[in-house]
Amino acid sequence: MRTVKDGATAPSQLARWTPPKPLTLITIVTGVLVLALSAALADEQIPTVPTHNMSNKERNELKEESREMFYHAYRAYMDNAYPADELMPLSCTGRYRGVTPSRGDLDDTLGNFSMTLVDTLDTLVVLGDLEEFENAVKLVIKDVKFDNDIIVSVFETNIRMIGGLLSGHILAEYVQKQADVMTWYRGELLEMAKDLGYRLLPAFNTSTGIPHARVNLKHGMKVEALRHSRETCTACAGTILLEFAALSRLSGEPIFEVKAHASMDALWKMRHRSSELMGTVLNVHSGDWIRRESGVGAGIDSYYEYCLKSYILLGDERYLARFNRHYHAIMKYISQGPMLLDVQMHRPHTKTRNFMDALLAFWPGLQVLSGDLKPAVQTHEMLYQVMQMHTFIPEAFTFDFQVHWGQHHLRPEFIESTYFLYRATGDHYYLHAGKKALKALQKHARVPCGYAAVNDVRTGKHEDRMDSYVLSETFKYLFLLFSDPADLILNIEDFIFTTEAHLLPLTLGQLGNHTLAVRDQDDQVHMLDYMRSCPSPNKLFPETVRRPLRDLVTGVCPRISSAKRLRAADFQASNTDHLRTVYDMGITMVALGEGKVQLLHSFHNAKSPEDAERGLIFMQEMVELSKSNTIPNTQLQAVAFKPEGDPELHILEGGPSHFSIELVNDMSIEQRAVFAKPPKACTALQNANEIRGKVVIMERGDCTFVDKARRAQSAGAVAAIVFDNTPNTSINNQQMFAMSGDGRDDVQIPVVFLFTKEAEQLIAAVKQQPGLELTLMSVSGLKDKLAKERADTIKTDTKSASKATP
């Protein structure tokens, strides 16, 4: 990540953004939910308390301290580890692949190609140390070789090595012209980048165009260890384009940019078409998702970053469109106030884990670049409080801000976002936040031989590890934060930072595109594609946004430790604990009948101000749920049957699916019912012969709805019913539920979802009368049919009565 032109002045093609007006009263009426939401706290009502400014003297001292920190780590590496890839600061020796004890997959980052020095080249120029930069470039040219029989990560090698070599090349030519130094340089780093790029290309030989996660530098994919390679992460495949496009445009070899565009295009097609979200792990051969968790942290983070930055660097508007579509989905489903919580890509109201990871700290910086400052300020403030609570941001922390994974690897993401927020707002609050991070590193990570990662933030125990990004990113962003841009030998506004903080000039976009601009249906313009914008920071002083979040972490932790915040997606009106919780939040609930519930929120009725704020968040979530989950009455599905000996028609209302044909109007299925074996239908159905031509009944759980439907369809079922596995749910006390798919439209049979109470009636009837015939229709269609039958009966009775009259 990461550069922004003076306060989120992203490209002029972005539309202007107007800060939202104060929210006073929102009333939403739907077929299943009535909400009345009142909010008394508008931004304009919060007093502005500017942060006290940091003196130029103190800021300059911190700049020089950050410079000294860099050189302490850099000299420790050069004197004790070079030409190894990394420094082991506790052992004070180098980490070599195949020599030092293996750390498993973590060592895929290493290639015995002096990674730390290559990764650090452009930091030397940012610091203005042209003499050491020249010496480092000479060392890289002389010592670094790539013809190594080593399996490496395609992603890490690209962002650290190719990015480092390209940035080094660009800056070598830059200082040649600007400072008349390095006149001997003739593009050697570019040739090395091209050599390494060709060694990564075999990874792209897949049916999807999405690259393998790993490749052998010498033998490509033709090694036994890679024979069964099939999985990669979204970030791994989607963080290639900036470096590969730069390599193509600087070298004149189009193949790199072509391959990177193809990978991005393939990933875009794999998104979930309903939610517009991405999963985290997929199969490079089939494109099938292996892990469908969606967030903005580990496994996916820099894919979103490269969607936006590819537009900024290359001027290709399809990437702006894609980023904005993704961004809208993230802010709708994943963003929960200041927190970012992972969800299922195909069930975006379902949370997938109870913690957040440290990598998401880059997100506020990306939001600054996109021009959305307010949520950037909010999330940064939450992270800052977590940092102050634990000294460092843990590798993962729970929703109540306790440590989940205690490591801190000296990551740069929080400092990066701090830098961009300061550049965008000029608020000295961010200088003080940066100072806090700097002093923590000095006190708790500095060792005689560099800086050591923290193995556990609770104990302060060190780990014998100093990743190359500590020099490439962490100290670079600290130095830039405390520097006056006018004092730098580079005009930072002329460059964009890659995800590894390597500098690429914006002029690369003028060198021409080496790919064909082929567009398909997925790239057609959508109204959401250009919604995001660049606000004027003068209209949004960050203090007004931070103040409601003050003491968020320290204030909330003791209260949430025993009970997590109730989310709207989990709320059940039949649960007494839930009812008590919403009452404490100042929410009153009135049942209106016919499955409708009215929720009224008042700050004055809440148990405490904190509960009132929770209530506001809960109501906002309910608004989003009502918008996205509301199913019009014409879409409600009905399961009808007449038990033997009972003249009454029993009608059970259920929800449709988003992945199968929907019964509308007079469309109907009339057939006998059969239970699936096994009941959850997550493995091959054992009674396929019984199911053929019948309506199959399956239990929810263990696998996705669409997987169950596919097995039912393969067994020859004409329709399927999935019943809930949560006790006491009913159409009368729950929001209507529509089943989500995975973006593939291959299910051709109708599938209906029944809540538990309705399902119990159906199951009892089928068990009592095996082979009970069911009628599946839309609710409105069935009502029309019954009304017509009644009318025909009345008409017939009238005629009969008329004929019988003498």
mmCIF file of N, CA, C and O in Angstrom, residues 636-702:
data_model
loop_
_atom_site.group_PDB
_atom_site.id
_atom_site.type_symbol
_atom_site.label_atom_id
_atom_site.label_comp_id
_atom_site.label_asym_id
_atom_site.label_seq_id
_atom_site.Cartn_x
_atom_site.Cartn_y
_atom_site.Cartn_z
ATOM 1 N N LEU A 636 -42.859 -15.407 -1.550
ATOM 2 C CA LEU A 636 -42.962 -16.396 -0.494
ATOM 3 C C LEU A 636 -43.447 -17.709 -1.086
ATOM 4 O O LEU A 636 -44.350 -17.742 -1.931
ATOM 5 N N GLN A 637 -42.838 -18.802 -0.660
ATOM 6 C CA GLN A 637 -43.203 -20.114 -1.173
ATOM 7 C C GLN A 637 -44.117 -20.820 -0.178
ATOM 8 O O GLN A 637 -44.026 -20.612 1.044
ATOM 9 N N ALA A 638 -44.981 -21.674 -0.689
ATOM 10 C CA ALA A 638 -45.927 -22.409 0.154
ATOM 11 C C ALA A 638 -45.728 -23.904 -0.046
ATOM 12 O O ALA A 638 -45.507 -24.373 -1.164
ATOM 13 N N VAL A 639 -45.793 -24.641 1.065
ATOM 14 C CA VAL A 639 -45.829 -26.109 1.030
ATOM 15 C C VAL A 639 -47.191 -26.510 1.587
ATOM 16 O O VAL A 639 -47.493 -26.244 2.763
ATOM 17 N N ALA A 640 -48.044 -27.115 0.759
ATOM 18 C CA ALA A 640 -49.421 -27.432 1.158
ATOM 19 C C ALA A 640 -49.658 -28.935 1.080
ATOM 20 O O ALA A 640 -49.078 -29.616 0.223
ATOM 21 N N PHE A 641 -50.489 -29.444 1.982
ATOM 22 C CA PHE A 641 -50.804 -30.884 1.979
ATOM 23 C C PHE A 641 -52.089 -31.121 2.756
ATOM 24 O O PHE A 641 -52.484 -30.308 3.601
ATOM 25 N N LYS A 642 -52.747 -32.252 2.447
ATOM 26 C CA LYS A 642 -53.948 -32.675 3.177
ATOM 27 C C LYS A 642 -53.659 -34.035 3.800
ATOM 28 O O LYS A 642 -53.583 -35.034 3.089
ATOM 29 N N PRO A 643 -53.499 -34.086 5.135
ATOM 30 C CA PRO A 643 -53.281 -35.374 5.784
ATOM 31 C C PRO A 643 -54.502 -36.281 5.584
ATOM 32 O O PRO A 643 -55.632 -35.816 5.440
ATOM 33 N N GLU A 644 -54.247 -37.572 5.596
ATOM 34 C CA GLU A 644 -55.328 -38.532 5.387
ATOM 35 C C GLU A 644 -56.395 -38.384 6.471
ATOM 36 O O GLU A 644 -56.077 -38.302 7.669
ATOM 37 N N GLY A 645 -57.631 -38.295 6.055
ATOM 38 C CA GLY A 645 -58.730 -38.162 6.999
ATOM 39 C C GLY A 645 -58.964 -36.738 7.474
ATOM 40 O O GLY A 645 -59.831 -36.510 8.317
ATOM 41 N N ASP A 646 -58.198 -35.788 6.958
ATOM 42 C CA ASP A 646 -58.348 -34.387 7.368
ATOM 43 C C ASP A 646 -58.737 -33.567 6.133
ATOM 44 O O ASP A 646 -57.938 -33.442 5.192
ATOM 45 N N PRO A 647 -59.936 -33.034 6.091
ATOM 46 C CA PRO A 647 -60.357 -32.275 4.900
ATOM 47 C C PRO A 647 -59.666 -30.912 4.782
ATOM 48 O O PRO A 647 -59.715 -30.270 3.741
ATOM 49 N N GLU A 648 -59.018 -30.505 5.873
ATOM 50 C CA GLU A 648 -58.396 -29.178 5.900
ATOM 51 C C GLU A 648 -57.062 -29.184 5.137
ATOM 52 O O GLU A 648 -56.235 -30.081 5.305
ATOM 53 N N LEU A 649 -56.860 -28.185 4.296
ATOM 54 C CA LEU A 649 -55.577 -28.035 3.598
ATOM 55 C C LEU A 649 -54.605 -27.306 4.516
ATOM 56 O O LEU A 649 -54.875 -26.185 4.967
ATOM 57 N N HIS A 650 -53.485 -27.924 4.803
ATOM 58 C CA HIS A 650 -52.464 -27.317 5.651
ATOM 59 C C HIS A 650 -51.472 -26.554 4.772
ATOM 60 O O HIS A 650 -50.899 -27.123 3.833
ATOM 61 N N ILE A 651 -51.273 -25.281 5.065
ATOM 62 C CA ILE A 651 -50.382 -24.441 4.257
ATOM 63 C C ILE A 651 -49.237 -23.924 5.139
ATOM 64 O O ILE A 651 -49.477 -23.266 6.152
ATOM 65 N N LEU A 652 -48.024 -24.247 4.740
ATOM 66 C CA LEU A 652 -46.831 -23.785 5.450
ATOM 67 C C LEU A 652 -46.079 -22.799 4.563
ATOM 68 O O LEU A 652 -45.803 -23.103 3.400
ATOM 69 N N GLU A 653 -45.781 -21.637 5.110
ATOM 70 C CA GLU A 653 -45.058 -20.628 4.336
ATOM 71 C C GLU A 653 -43.555 -20.784 4.530
ATOM 72 O O GLU A 653 -43.074 -21.029 5.639
ATOM 73 N N GLY A 654 -42.797 -20.631 3.429
ATOM 74 C CA GLY A 654 -41.350 -20.765 3.480
ATOM 75 C C GLY A 654 -40.667 -19.773 2.568
ATOM 76 O O GLY A 654 -41.324 -19.008 1.848
ATOM 77 N N GLY A 655 -39.360 -19.799 2.595
ATOM 78 C CA GLY A 655 -38.570 -18.874 1.783
ATOM 79 C C GLY A 655 -38.029 -19.530 0.527
ATOM 80 O O GLY A 655 -37.843 -20.745 0.488
ATOM 81 N N PRO A 656 -37.750 -18.744 -0.492
ATOM 82 C CA PRO A 656 -37.201 -19.269 -1.737
ATOM 83 C C PRO A 656 -35.672 -19.342 -1.664
ATOM 84 O O PRO A 656 -35.070 -19.063 -0.625
ATOM 85 N N SER A 657 -35.047 -19.686 -2.750
ATOM 86 C CA SER A 657 -33.587 -19.650 -2.842
ATOM 87 C C SER A 657 -33.204 -18.675 -3.942
ATOM 88 O O SER A 657 -33.992 -18.395 -4.847
ATOM 89 N N HIS A 658 -31.963 -18.185 -3.853
ATOM 90 C CA HIS A 658 -31.439 -17.294 -4.887
ATOM 91 C C HIS A 658 -30.757 -18.069 -6.012
ATOM 92 O O HIS A 658 -30.302 -17.473 -6.975
ATOM 93 N N PHE A 659 -30.671 -19.402 -5.868
ATOM 94 C CA PHE A 659 -29.867 -20.167 -6.832
ATOM 95 C C PHE A 659 -30.686 -21.135 -7.675
ATOM 96 O O PHE A 659 -30.133 -21.831 -8.520
ATOM 97 N N SER A 660 -32.002 -21.200 -7.448
ATOM 98 C CA SER A 660 -32.817 -22.163 -8.203
ATOM 99 C C SER A 660 -34.010 -21.451 -8.822
ATOM 100 O O SER A 660 -34.247 -20.265 -8.569
ATOM 101 N N ILE A 661 -34.773 -22.192 -9.630
ATOM 102 C CA ILE A 661 -35.971 -21.590 -10.211
ATOM 103 C C ILE A 661 -36.964 -21.303 -9.091
ATOM 104 O O ILE A 661 -37.009 -22.004 -8.079
ATOM 105 N N GLU A 662 -37.736 -20.280 -9.259
ATOM 106 C CA GLU A 662 -38.675 -19.844 -8.229
ATOM 107 C C GLU A 662 -40.093 -20.086 -8.717
ATOM 108 O O GLU A 662 -40.432 -19.796 -9.871
ATOM 109 N N LEU A 663 -40.920 -20.641 -7.853
ATOM 110 C CA LEU A 663 -42.314 -20.884 -8.207
ATOM 111 C C LEU A 663 -43.088 -19.576 -8.100
ATOM 112 O O LEU A 663 -43.208 -19.007 -7.021
ATOM 113 N N VAL A 664 -43.602 -19.096 -9.223
ATOM 114 C CA VAL A 664 -44.357 -17.850 -9.254
ATOM 115 C C VAL A 664 -45.679 -18.081 -9.972
ATOM 116 O O VAL A 664 -45.842 -19.051 -10.725
ATOM 117 N N ASN A 665 -46.622 -17.176 -9.715
ATOM 118 C CA ASN A 665 -47.947 -17.233 -10.366
ATOM 119 C C ASN A 665 -48.576 -18.609 -10.153
ATOM 120 O O ASN A 665 -48.704 -19.064 -9.035
ATOM 121 N N ASP A 666 -48.940 -19.292 -11.254
ATOM 122 C CA ASP A 666 -49.623 -20.578 -11.103
ATOM 123 C C ASP A 666 -48.678 -21.773 -11.255
ATOM 124 O O ASP A 666 -49.129 -22.915 -11.366
ATOM 125 N N MET A 667 -47.349 -21.527 -11.263
ATOM 126 C CA MET A 667 -46.390 -22.637 -11.326
ATOM 127 C C MET A 667 -46.492 -23.468 -10.054
ATOM 128 O O MET A 667 -46.594 -22.925 -8.954
ATOM 129 N N SER A 668 -46.487 -24.777 -10.188
ATOM 130 C CA SER A 668 -46.607 -25.620 -8.999
ATOM 131 C C SER A 668 -45.921 -26.964 -9.225
ATOM 132 O O SER A 668 -45.689 -27.379 -10.363
ATOM 133 N N ILE A 669 -45.586 -27.612 -8.141
ATOM 134 C CA ILE A 669 -45.069 -28.982 -8.136
ATOM 135 C C ILE A 669 -45.997 -29.782 -7.237
ATOM 136 O O ILE A 669 -46.246 -29.405 -6.083
ATOM 137 N N GLU A 670 -46.517 -30.889 -7.736
ATOM 138 C CA GLU A 670 -47.371 -31.766 -6.932
ATOM 139 C C GLU A 670 -46.769 -33.166 -6.985
ATOM 140 O O GLU A 670 -46.732 -33.789 -8.043
ATOM 141 N N GLN A 671 -46.246 -33.615 -5.839
ATOM 142 C CA GLN A 671 -45.569 -34.911 -5.827
ATOM 143 C C GLN A 671 -45.427 -35.395 -4.394
ATOM 144 O O GLN A 671 -45.534 -34.620 -3.438
ATOM 145 N N ARG A 672 -45.157 -36.672 -4.247
ATOM 146 C CA ARG A 672 -44.973 -37.260 -2.925
ATOM 147 C C ARG A 672 -43.631 -36.847 -2.326
ATOM 148 O O ARG A 672 -42.694 -36.524 -3.043
ATOM 149 N N ALA A 673 -43.570 -36.920 -0.975
ATOM 150 C CA ALA A 673 -42.376 -36.480 -0.253
ATOM 151 C C ALA A 673 -41.554 -37.675 0.216
ATOM 152 O O ALA A 673 -42.098 -38.722 0.572
ATOM 153 N N VAL A 674 -40.213 -37.479 0.206
ATOM 154 C CA VAL A 674 -39.272 -38.508 0.672
ATOM 155 C C VAL A 674 -38.186 -37.819 1.493
ATOM 156 O O VAL A 674 -37.709 -36.737 1.123
ATOM 157 N N PHE A 675 -37.781 -38.431 2.607
ATOM 158 C CA PHE A 675 -36.680 -37.888 3.404
ATOM 159 C C PHE A 675 -35.342 -38.294 2.794
ATOM 160 O O PHE A 675 -35.175 -39.422 2.313
ATOM 161 N N ALA A 676 -34.396 -37.376 2.824
ATOM 162 C CA ALA A 676 -33.054 -37.662 2.324
ATOM 163 C C ALA A 676 -32.305 -38.545 3.318
ATOM 164 O O ALA A 676 -32.477 -38.437 4.526
ATOM 165 N N LYS A 677 -31.479 -39.432 2.789
ATOM 166 C CA LYS A 677 -30.572 -40.246 3.588
ATOM 167 C C LYS A 677 -29.164 -40.107 3.007
ATOM 168 O O LYS A 677 -28.958 -40.489 1.848
ATOM 169 N N PRO A 678 -28.227 -39.514 3.760
ATOM 170 C CA PRO A 678 -28.338 -38.979 5.120
ATOM 171 C C PRO A 678 -29.182 -37.700 5.145
ATOM 172 O O PRO A 678 -29.320 -37.023 4.128
ATOM 173 N N PRO A 679 -29.739 -37.354 6.320
ATOM 174 C CA PRO A 679 -30.713 -36.246 6.394
ATOM 175 C C PRO A 679 -30.186 -34.908 5.899
ATOM 176 O O PRO A 679 -30.948 -34.126 5.322
ATOM 177 N N LYS A 680 -28.873 -34.606 6.125
ATOM 178 C CA LYS A 680 -28.347 -33.302 5.723
ATOM 179 C C LYS A 680 -27.835 -33.268 4.283
ATOM 180 O O LYS A 680 -27.470 -32.216 3.776
ATOM 181 N N ALA A 681 -27.811 -34.427 3.631
ATOM 182 C CA ALA A 681 -27.478 -34.505 2.203
ATOM 183 C C ALA A 681 -26.154 -33.828 1.863
ATOM 184 O O ALA A 681 -26.038 -33.181 0.830
ATOM 185 N N CYS A 682 -25.180 -33.995 2.743
ATOM 186 C CA CYS A 682 -23.867 -33.401 2.478
ATOM 187 C C CYS A 682 -22.896 -34.402 1.882
ATOM 188 O O CYS A 682 -21.742 -34.066 1.586
ATOM 189 N N THR A 683 -23.334 -35.645 1.746
ATOM 190 C CA THR A 683 -22.581 -36.660 1.015
ATOM 191 C C THR A 683 -23.545 -37.310 0.034
ATOM 192 O O THR A 683 -24.728 -36.954 -0.021
ATOM 193 N N ALA A 684 -23.063 -38.243 -0.759
ATOM 194 C CA ALA A 684 -23.899 -38.892 -1.778
ATOM 195 C C ALA A 684 -25.162 -39.473 -1.138
ATOM 196 O O ALA A 684 -25.105 -40.106 -0.073
ATOM 197 N N LEU A 685 -26.302 -39.243 -1.774
ATOM 198 C CA LEU A 685 -27.577 -39.701 -1.237
ATOM 199 C C LEU A 685 -27.695 -41.216 -1.397
ATOM 200 O O LEU A 685 -27.525 -41.764 -2.495
ATOM 201 N N GLN A 686 -28.000 -41.880 -0.280
ATOM 202 C CA GLN A 686 -28.049 -43.345 -0.275
ATOM 203 C C GLN A 686 -29.367 -43.892 -0.809
ATOM 204 O O GLN A 686 -29.451 -45.065 -1.166
ATOM 205 N N ASN A 687 -30.400 -43.058 -0.850
ATOM 206 C CA ASN A 687 -31.716 -43.521 -1.319
ATOM 207 C C ASN A 687 -32.120 -42.800 -2.605
ATOM 208 O O ASN A 687 -33.267 -42.345 -2.743
ATOM 209 N N ALA A 688 -31.189 -42.698 -3.538
ATOM 210 C CA ALA A 688 -31.455 -41.976 -4.780
ATOM 211 C C ALA A 688 -32.620 -42.590 -5.549
ATOM 212 O O ALA A 688 -33.404 -41.868 -6.186
ATOM 213 N N ASN A 689 -32.782 -43.920 -5.484
ATOM 214 C CA ASN A 689 -33.885 -44.566 -6.209
ATOM 215 C C ASN A 689 -35.242 -44.120 -5.676
ATOM 216 O O ASN A 689 -36.194 -43.943 -6.430
ATOM 217 N N GLU A 690 -35.336 -43.941 -4.345
ATOM 218 C CA GLU A 690 -36.600 -43.473 -3.746
ATOM 219 C C GLU A 690 -36.862 -42.011 -4.095
ATOM 220 O O GLU A 690 -38.013 -41.590 -4.233
ATOM 221 N N ILE A 691 -35.797 -41.232 -4.222
ATOM 222 C CA ILE A 691 -35.927 -39.789 -4.422
ATOM 223 C C ILE A 691 -36.345 -39.431 -5.834
ATOM 224 O O ILE A 691 -37.045 -38.429 -6.060
ATOM 225 N N ARG A 692 -35.957 -40.247 -6.818
ATOM 226 C CA ARG A 692 -36.236 -39.905 -8.215
ATOM 227 C C ARG A 692 -37.718 -39.622 -8.442
ATOM 228 O O ARG A 692 -38.582 -40.412 -8.118
ATOM 229 N N GLY A 693 -37.985 -38.414 -8.969
ATOM 230 C CA GLY A 693 -39.351 -38.006 -9.273
ATOM 231 C C GLY A 693 -40.134 -37.512 -8.072
ATOM 232 O O GLY A 693 -41.328 -37.230 -8.190
ATOM 233 N N LYS A 694 -39.494 -37.407 -6.904
ATOM 234 C CA LYS A 694 -40.184 -37.010 -5.681
ATOM 235 C C LYS A 694 -39.670 -35.653 -5.174
ATOM 236 O O LYS A 694 -38.717 -35.091 -5.687
ATOM 237 N N VAL A 695 -40.358 -35.150 -4.125
ATOM 238 C CA VAL A 695 -39.895 -33.963 -3.401
ATOM 239 C C VAL A 695 -39.064 -34.452 -2.221
ATOM 240 O O VAL A 695 -39.577 -35.188 -1.368
ATOM 241 N N VAL A 696 -37.792 -34.083 -2.167
ATOM 242 C CA VAL A 696 -36.903 -34.581 -1.123
ATOM 243 C C VAL A 696 -36.816 -33.560 0.014
ATOM 244 O O VAL A 696 -36.725 -32.349 -0.221
ATOM 245 N N ILE A 697 -36.873 -34.048 1.250
ATOM 246 C CA ILE A 697 -36.809 -33.202 2.444
ATOM 247 C C ILE A 697 -35.443 -33.373 3.094
ATOM 248 O O ILE A 697 -35.031 -34.500 3.406
ATOM 249 N N MET A 698 -34.730 -32.262 3.322
ATOM 250 C CA MET A 698 -33.357 -32.306 3.840
ATOM 251 C C MET A 698 -33.224 -31.367 5.037
ATOM 252 O O MET A 698 -33.945 -30.374 5.133
ATOM 253 N N GLU A 699 -32.259 -31.665 5.895
ATOM 254 C CA GLU A 699 -32.002 -30.828 7.074
ATOM 255 C C GLU A 699 -30.880 -29.836 6.785
ATOM 256 O O GLU A 699 -29.901 -30.168 6.098
ATOM 257 N N ARG A 700 -30.991 -28.642 7.325
ATOM 258 C CA ARG A 700 -29.958 -27.618 7.193
ATOM 259 C C ARG A 700 -28.707 -28.008 7.985
ATOM 260 O O ARG A 700 -28.792 -28.647 9.014
ATOM 261 N N GLY A 701 -27.521 -27.582 7.488
ATOM 262 C CA GLY A 701 -26.295 -27.760 8.261
ATOM 263 C C GLY A 701 -25.238 -28.575 7.546
ATOM 264 O O GLY A 701 -25.516 -29.341 6.617
ATOM 265 N N ASP A 702 -23.961 -28.380 7.980
ATOM 266 C CA ASP A 702 -22.776 -29.132 7.553
ATOM 267 C C ASP A 702 -22.285 -28.807 6.146
ATOM 268 O O ASP A 702 -21.107 -29.000 5.837
#
